[in-house]
Short mmCIF file of N, CA and C in Angstrom, two decimals:
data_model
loop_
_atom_site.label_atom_id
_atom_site.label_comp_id
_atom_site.label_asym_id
_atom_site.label_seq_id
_atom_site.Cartn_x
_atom_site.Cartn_y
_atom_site.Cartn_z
N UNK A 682 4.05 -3.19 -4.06
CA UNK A 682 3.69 -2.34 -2.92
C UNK A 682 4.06 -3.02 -1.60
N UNK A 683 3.86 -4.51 -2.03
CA UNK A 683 4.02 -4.84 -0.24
C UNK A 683 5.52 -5.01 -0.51
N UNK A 684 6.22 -5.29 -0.94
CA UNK A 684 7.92 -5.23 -1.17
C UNK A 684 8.56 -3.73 -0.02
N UNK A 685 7.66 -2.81 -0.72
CA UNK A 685 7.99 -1.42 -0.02
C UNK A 685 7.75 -1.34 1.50
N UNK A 686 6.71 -2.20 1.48
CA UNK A 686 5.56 -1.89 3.14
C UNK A 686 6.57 -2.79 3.68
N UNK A 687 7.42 -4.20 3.64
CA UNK A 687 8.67 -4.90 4.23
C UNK A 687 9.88 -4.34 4.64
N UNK A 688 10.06 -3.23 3.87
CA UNK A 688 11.28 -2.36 3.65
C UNK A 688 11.19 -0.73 4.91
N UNK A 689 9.77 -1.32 4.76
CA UNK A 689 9.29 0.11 5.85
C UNK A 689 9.46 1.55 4.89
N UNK A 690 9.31 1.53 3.48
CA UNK A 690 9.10 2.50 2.31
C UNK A 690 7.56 2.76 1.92
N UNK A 691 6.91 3.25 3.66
CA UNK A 691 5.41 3.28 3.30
C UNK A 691 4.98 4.29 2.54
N UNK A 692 6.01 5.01 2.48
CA UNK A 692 5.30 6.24 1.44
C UNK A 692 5.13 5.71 -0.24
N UNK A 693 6.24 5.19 -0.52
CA UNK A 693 5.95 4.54 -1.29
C UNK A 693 5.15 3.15 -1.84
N UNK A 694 5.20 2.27 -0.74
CA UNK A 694 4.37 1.38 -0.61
C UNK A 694 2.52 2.05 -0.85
N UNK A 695 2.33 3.27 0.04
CA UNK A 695 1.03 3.78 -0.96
C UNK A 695 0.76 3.84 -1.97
N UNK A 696 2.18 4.76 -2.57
CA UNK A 696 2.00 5.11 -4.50
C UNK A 696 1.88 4.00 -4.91
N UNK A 697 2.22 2.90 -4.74
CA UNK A 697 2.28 1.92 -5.58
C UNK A 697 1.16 0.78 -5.12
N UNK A 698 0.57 1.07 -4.21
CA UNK A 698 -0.67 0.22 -3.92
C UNK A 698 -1.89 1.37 -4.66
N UNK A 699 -1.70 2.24 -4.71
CA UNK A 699 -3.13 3.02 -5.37
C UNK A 699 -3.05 2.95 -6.70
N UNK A 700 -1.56 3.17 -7.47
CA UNK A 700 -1.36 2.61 -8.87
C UNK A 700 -2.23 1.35 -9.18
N UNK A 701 -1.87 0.10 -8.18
CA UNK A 701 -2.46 -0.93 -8.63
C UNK A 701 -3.87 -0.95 -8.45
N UNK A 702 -4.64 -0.74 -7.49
CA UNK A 702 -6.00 -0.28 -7.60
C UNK A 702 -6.76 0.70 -8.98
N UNK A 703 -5.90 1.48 -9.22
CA UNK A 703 -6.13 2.10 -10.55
C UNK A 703 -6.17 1.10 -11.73
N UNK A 704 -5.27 0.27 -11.61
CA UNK A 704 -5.55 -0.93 -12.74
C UNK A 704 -6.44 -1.90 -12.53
N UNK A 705 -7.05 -2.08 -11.47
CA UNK A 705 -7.94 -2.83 -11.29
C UNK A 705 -7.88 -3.99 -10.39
N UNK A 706 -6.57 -3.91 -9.70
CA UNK A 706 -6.10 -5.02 -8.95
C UNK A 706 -7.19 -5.14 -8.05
N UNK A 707 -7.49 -6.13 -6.96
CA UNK A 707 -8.39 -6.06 -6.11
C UNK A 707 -7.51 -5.85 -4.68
N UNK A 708 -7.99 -5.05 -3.77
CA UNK A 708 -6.88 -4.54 -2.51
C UNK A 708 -7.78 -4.63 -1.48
N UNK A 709 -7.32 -5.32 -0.60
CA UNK A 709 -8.46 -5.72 0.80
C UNK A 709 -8.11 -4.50 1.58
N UNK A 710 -9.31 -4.02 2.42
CA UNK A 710 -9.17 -2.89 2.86
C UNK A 710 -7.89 -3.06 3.99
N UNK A 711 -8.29 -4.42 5.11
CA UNK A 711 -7.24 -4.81 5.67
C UNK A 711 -5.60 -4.07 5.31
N UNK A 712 -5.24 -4.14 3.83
CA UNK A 712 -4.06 -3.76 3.68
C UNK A 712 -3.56 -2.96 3.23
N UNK A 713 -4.93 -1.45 3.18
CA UNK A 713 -4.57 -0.33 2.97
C UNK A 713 -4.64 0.03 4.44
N UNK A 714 -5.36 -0.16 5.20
CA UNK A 714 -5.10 0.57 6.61
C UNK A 714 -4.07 0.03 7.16
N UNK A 715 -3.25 -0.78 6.77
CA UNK A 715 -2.14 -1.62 7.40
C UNK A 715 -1.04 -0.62 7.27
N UNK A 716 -1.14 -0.07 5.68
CA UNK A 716 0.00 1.31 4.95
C UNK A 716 -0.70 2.63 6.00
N UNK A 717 -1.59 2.36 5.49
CA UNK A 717 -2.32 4.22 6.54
C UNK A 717 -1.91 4.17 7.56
N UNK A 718 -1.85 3.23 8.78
CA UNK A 718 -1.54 3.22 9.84
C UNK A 718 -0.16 3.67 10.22
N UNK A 719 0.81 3.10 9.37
CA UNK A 719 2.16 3.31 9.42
C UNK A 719 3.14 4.68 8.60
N UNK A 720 1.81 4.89 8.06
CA UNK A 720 2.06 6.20 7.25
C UNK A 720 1.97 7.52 8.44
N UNK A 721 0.92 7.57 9.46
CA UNK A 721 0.77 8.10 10.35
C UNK A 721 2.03 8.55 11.02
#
């Protein structure tokens, strides 16, 4: 996900940060509003 969020592919950088939350990864909120923000 953050590969994508470097690339400025925040749309995708979401899908693939909520995928990993779905598995159980742990995701600091810090770096979902970092994607939300730029998703805006």
């Amino acid at each position: 996900a953050f590969g994508f969020y470097q690339l400025k592919k925040y749309d995708l950088a979401w899908k693939h940060i909520k995928i990993a939350e779905k598995l159980g990864v742990e995701i600091s909120k810090d770096q979902l509003n970092a994607i939300k923000r730029k998703l805006r």
